Coordinates of C-alpha atoms in Angstrom, one line a residue:
X31 CA -26.3 -51.7 1.4
X32 CA -25.0 -52.1 -2.5
X33 CA -27.0 -49.0 -2.9
X34 CA -25.3 -46.7 0.6
X35 CA -21.8 -48.8 -1.0
X36 CA -21.9 -46.7 -4.3
X37 CA -23.0 -43.5 -2.9
X38 CA -19.8 -43.5 -0.6
X39 CA -17.8 -45.0 -3.5
X40 CA -18.8 -42.3 -5.8
X41 CA -18.5 -39.1 -3.1
X42 CA -14.7 -40.8 -2.3
X43 CA -13.7 -40.6 -6.2
X44 CA -15.3 -37.6 -7.1
X45 CA -13.4 -35.2 -9.2
X46 CA -12.2 -32.5 -7.6
X47 CA -12.1 -29.1 -8.5
X48 CA -9.1 -27.4 -10.0
X49 CA -6.8 -25.3 -8.0
X50 CA -7.7 -22.7 -11.2
X51 CA -11.7 -23.5 -10.0
X52 CA -11.5 -22.8 -6.5
X53 CA -9.3 -19.6 -6.5
X54 CA -12.4 -18.5 -9.0
X55 CA -14.2 -20.0 -6.6
X56 CA -12.4 -18.0 -3.3
X57 CA -12.4 -14.8 -5.3
X58 CA -16.2 -14.2 -5.5
X59 CA -16.7 -15.0 -2.3
X60 CA -14.1 -12.6 -0.6
X61 CA -16.4 -10.3 -3.5
X62 CA -19.2 -11.2 -1.6
X63 CA -18.5 -10.7 1.4
X64 CA -17.2 -7.3 1.0
X65 CA -20.3 -5.8 -0.8
X66 CA -22.0 -7.8 2.5
X67 CA -19.6 -6.2 5.2
X68 CA -20.5 -2.4 2.8
X69 CA -23.5 -2.3 2.8
X70 CA -24.0 -3.6 6.0
X71 CA -22.0 -0.6 7.3
X72 CA -23.7 2.4 4.8
X73 CA -26.9 -0.1 6.3
X74 CA -25.8 1.3 10.5
X75 CA -24.1 5.0 9.1
X76 CA -27.7 5.2 7.9
X77 CA -29.6 4.3 11.1
X78 CA -27.2 6.1 13.6
X79 CA -28.7 9.5 11.3
X80 CA -31.6 8.8 12.0
X81 CA -31.6 7.8 15.4
X82 CA -29.7 10.6 16.3
X83 CA -30.8 13.1 14.0
X84 CA -27.5 14.8 13.2
X85 CA -27.0 18.1 10.9
X86 CA -25.1 17.4 7.2
X87 CA -22.7 19.8 8.7
X88 CA -22.1 17.4 11.1
X89 CA -21.9 13.7 9.7
X90 CA -23.8 13.6 6.4
X91 CA -25.8 10.8 5.7
X92 CA -24.6 7.9 2.3
X93 CA -27.1 9.5 0.2
X94 CA -26.0 12.4 0.3
X95 CA -22.2 12.1 0.5
X96 CA -23.0 10.1 -3.1
X97 CA -24.5 13.0 -3.8
X98 CA -22.1 15.5 -3.2
X99 CA -19.4 12.2 -5.6
X100 CA -21.2 13.3 -8.2
X101 CA -21.5 16.6 -8.6
X102 CA -17.6 16.8 -7.6
X103 CA -17.4 13.8 -10.8
X104 CA -19.5 15.6 -12.6
X105 CA -17.7 19.0 -13.0
X106 CA -14.5 16.9 -13.0
X107 CA -13.4 18.5 -9.6
X108 CA -12.6 14.9 -7.9
X109 CA -11.0 13.5 -11.2
X110 CA -8.2 16.6 -10.5
X111 CA -8.1 16.2 -7.5
X112 CA -7.8 12.3 -7.1
X113 CA -5.1 12.5 -10.2
X114 CA -3.3 15.1 -8.5
X115 CA -2.8 12.8 -5.0
X116 CA -2.2 10.2 -7.6
X117 CA 0.5 10.9 -9.2
X118 CA 2.2 12.0 -5.8
X119 CA 2.3 8.6 -4.3
X120 CA 3.6 7.0 -7.2
X121 CA 6.7 9.2 -8.0
X122 CA 6.9 9.1 -3.8
X123 CA 6.9 5.7 -3.0
X124 CA 9.0 4.7 -6.9
X125 CA 11.1 7.3 -5.3
X126 CA 11.7 5.6 -0.8
X127 CA 11.4 2.2 -2.8
X128 CA 14.6 2.4 -5.3
X129 CA 16.6 4.7 -2.0
X130 CA 15.8 1.6 0.3
X131 CA 16.4 -0.6 -1.9
X132 CA 19.8 0.5 -2.9
X133 CA 20.8 2.2 0.9
X134 CA 18.7 -1.0 2.8
X135 CA 21.2 -3.7 0.6
X136 CA 24.2 -1.4 0.8
X137 CA 23.8 -1.3 5.3
X138 CA 22.9 -5.3 4.7
X139 CA 26.7 -6.2 2.7
X140 CA 28.3 -3.5 4.6
X141 CA 28.3 -3.6 9.0
X142 CA 30.8 -0.5 8.1
X143 CA 28.3 1.1 6.4
X144 CA 25.8 0.3 8.4
X145 CA 27.9 1.5 11.8
X146 CA 27.7 5.0 10.2
X147 CA 25.1 5.7 8.2
X148 CA 22.4 3.8 11.0
X149 CA 22.6 6.7 13.7
X150 CA 21.8 9.4 11.4
X151 CA 19.4 6.7 9.1
X152 CA 16.7 6.6 13.4
X153 CA 17.3 9.6 14.0
X154 CA 15.9 11.0 10.6
X155 CA 13.3 8.6 11.4
X156 CA 12.6 10.0 15.0
X157 CA 11.5 13.0 14.0
X158 CA 7.2 13.2 12.5
X159 CA 7.1 13.6 9.4
X160 CA 4.4 15.9 10.5
X161 CA 7.0 17.9 11.9
X162 CA 9.2 17.8 9.5
X163 CA 6.7 18.6 6.0
X164 CA 7.1 22.6 7.3
X165 CA 10.4 22.8 6.6
X166 CA 10.1 21.0 3.1
X167 CA 8.0 23.6 2.3
X168 CA 10.5 26.3 3.3
X169 CA 13.0 24.2 1.7
X170 CA 12.0 23.7 -1.8
X171 CA 8.1 25.4 -2.0
X172 CA 4.5 24.2 -1.4
X173 CA 4.7 22.2 -5.0
X174 CA 4.6 18.2 -6.1
X175 CA 8.1 18.1 -5.1
X176 CA 7.7 18.8 -0.9
X177 CA 4.3 15.9 -0.8
X178 CA 7.1 13.1 -3.2
X179 CA 9.6 14.2 -0.4
X180 CA 7.2 13.3 2.3
X181 CA 5.8 10.1 1.0
X182 CA 9.2 9.0 0.1
X183 CA 10.5 10.0 3.3
X184 CA 7.0 7.6 5.4
X185 CA 8.4 5.2 2.8
X186 CA 11.5 5.2 3.4
X187 CA 12.0 2.8 6.2
X188 CA 10.4 0.1 6.2
X189 CA 11.2 -0.7 3.4
X190 CA 15.2 0.0 4.3
X191 CA 14.9 -2.3 6.9
X192 CA 13.1 -5.0 5.5
X193 CA 15.8 -5.3 2.5
X194 CA 17.9 -5.1 5.1
X195 CA 16.1 -8.2 6.9
X196 CA 16.1 -10.3 3.4
X197 CA 19.7 -10.3 2.4
X198 CA 20.6 -11.3 6.1
X199 CA 18.5 -14.2 5.3
X200 CA 20.3 -15.7 3.0
X201 CA 21.8 -18.4 4.5
X202 CA 25.8 -19.0 4.3
X203 CA 26.1 -22.9 2.9
X204 CA 23.8 -21.2 0.0
X205 CA 26.4 -18.1 0.2
X206 CA 28.9 -21.0 0.3
X207 CA 27.8 -23.1 -2.7
X208 CA 27.7 -19.6 -5.1
X209 CA 31.6 -19.5 -4.5
X210 CA 31.7 -23.1 -5.1
X211 CA 30.9 -23.1 -8.1
X212 CA 32.5 -19.0 -9.2
X213 CA 29.8 -17.5 -9.3
X214 CA 30.7 -13.5 -10.1
X215 CA 28.6 -10.9 -7.5
X216 CA 26.2 -10.5 -9.8
X217 CA 25.3 -13.9 -9.8
X218 CA 25.3 -14.3 -6.9
X219 CA 23.3 -11.1 -6.6
X220 CA 20.7 -12.6 -9.0
X221 CA 20.0 -16.3 -8.1
X222 CA 21.0 -15.9 -4.6
X223 CA 20.2 -12.5 -2.9
X224 CA 16.9 -11.0 -4.4
X225 CA 15.0 -14.1 -4.2
X226 CA 15.8 -14.2 -0.8
X227 CA 15.1 -10.5 -0.5
X228 CA 11.5 -10.6 -2.3
X229 CA 9.6 -11.9 0.3
X230 CA 10.3 -9.4 2.4
X231 CA 11.0 -6.5 -0.3
X232 CA 7.5 -7.3 -1.1
X233 CA 6.0 -7.2 1.9
X234 CA 7.4 -3.6 2.8
X235 CA 5.6 -2.8 -0.4
X236 CA 3.0 -3.4 0.9
X237 CA 3.3 -1.0 3.9
X238 CA 4.6 1.2 1.7
X239 CA 1.6 1.5 -0.7
X240 CA -0.3 2.7 2.1
X241 CA 2.5 5.1 4.4
X242 CA 2.7 7.0 0.5
X243 CA -0.6 8.0 1.1
X244 CA -0.3 9.1 4.3
X245 CA 2.3 11.1 3.1
X246 CA 1.3 13.1 0.3
X247 CA -1.7 14.1 2.2
X248 CA 0.0 15.4 4.8
X249 CA 2.1 17.5 2.3
X250 CA -1.2 18.4 0.8
X251 CA -2.6 19.8 4.1
X252 CA 0.7 22.4 4.1
X253 CA -0.4 24.1 0.9
X254 CA -1.0 23.7 -2.3
X255 CA -4.6 23.9 -4.6
X256 CA -4.8 20.5 -6.1
X257 CA -5.2 16.9 -4.0
X258 CA -7.9 15.1 -2.1
X259 CA -6.1 16.6 1.4
X260 CA -6.6 19.4 -0.7
X261 CA -10.2 18.6 -1.5
X262 CA -11.2 17.7 2.0
X263 CA -9.0 20.7 3.9
X264 CA -11.0 22.3 1.3
X265 CA -14.4 21.5 2.9
X266 CA -13.3 22.1 6.5
X267 CA -13.1 25.4 5.9
X268 CA -16.7 26.0 4.1
X269 CA -18.2 23.5 7.1
X270 CA -18.6 21.4 3.8
X271 CA -18.2 17.4 5.6
X272 CA -19.9 16.1 2.6
X273 CA -17.1 17.2 0.5
X274 CA -15.0 15.8 3.3
X275 CA -16.4 12.1 3.5
X276 CA -15.8 12.4 -0.5
X277 CA -12.2 13.4 -0.3
X278 CA -11.5 10.7 2.4
X279 CA -13.3 8.1 0.7
X280 CA -11.5 8.4 -2.2
X281 CA -8.1 8.4 0.1
X282 CA -9.3 5.2 1.2
X283 CA -10.2 3.3 -2.4
X284 CA -6.6 5.2 -3.6
X285 CA -4.9 3.0 -0.4
X286 CA -7.3 -0.4 -1.4
X287 CA -6.2 0.5 -4.9
X288 CA -2.6 0.2 -4.4
X289 CA -2.2 -2.6 -1.5
X290 CA -3.9 -4.6 -3.7
X291 CA -2.2 -4.1 -6.4
X292 CA 1.1 -4.9 -4.2
X293 CA -0.7 -8.1 -3.2
X294 CA -1.1 -8.8 -6.9
X295 CA 2.3 -8.1 -7.9
X296 CA 3.7 -10.3 -4.2
X297 CA 1.6 -13.0 -5.0
X298 CA 3.4 -13.2 -9.3
X299 CA 6.6 -12.5 -7.9
X300 CA 6.6 -15.5 -5.5
X301 CA 5.4 -17.7 -7.7
X302 CA 7.8 -16.9 -10.3
X303 CA 10.5 -17.1 -7.5
X304 CA 9.4 -20.6 -6.6
X305 CA 9.0 -21.6 -10.4
X306 CA 12.3 -21.2 -10.9
X307 CA 14.0 -22.7 -7.9
X308 CA 12.0 -26.3 -8.8

């Protein structure tokens, strides 16, 4: 009986792992789960090919895609196209975020501006980017400018809406408190509106990070000599399906990296926000 009580006491008073240790363990568990999922996916892919006996130009095996990727890496082709798409995505994402954040703040603060500009903004979003992109090629040519603009356009609307929602989510009592403290507009913006809009704004950044990849590829499909979209299009024309898969996996990897980076920035920024409000 004494041993049982001692064991219960030790279990109840056993020190819990520190939060940092738990986060590290959770991170390793997620990585292990992702690795297992990838292995299962590749195994099922290989099994489908062996059972269906598909030729490489219809559905290549993982080993054929890997061999093609190694060839493209060794001759520098994959890096050249990835670098071009990454540049278009980053510049387009930054441009879309800046314009959407500024305009979203103006619309959130001014009902008159919202009534004047909202119909045009909604109308611009009613036109698919795929339909608008050929016009941009005619106006700006098939260079990087068009691809950056397409990426920025596809990022613009979700970020704009998120900024408006975030700024308007500030409680009126908090605004009254800032007025009673005789805070300037800049102080109200920095101390109140930015922290209030930050969560939804960063949610828009996460969405925009993946959408910007789509926008850049749409632009690359319309006429260019660089980018992962061009690599996929080139593979399609040559019936080089392994090359197409290499381009597709490159886009997926790029989108995952951007999304993970945006998620990391979101965690850091929200931690700063919580520390500042404490």
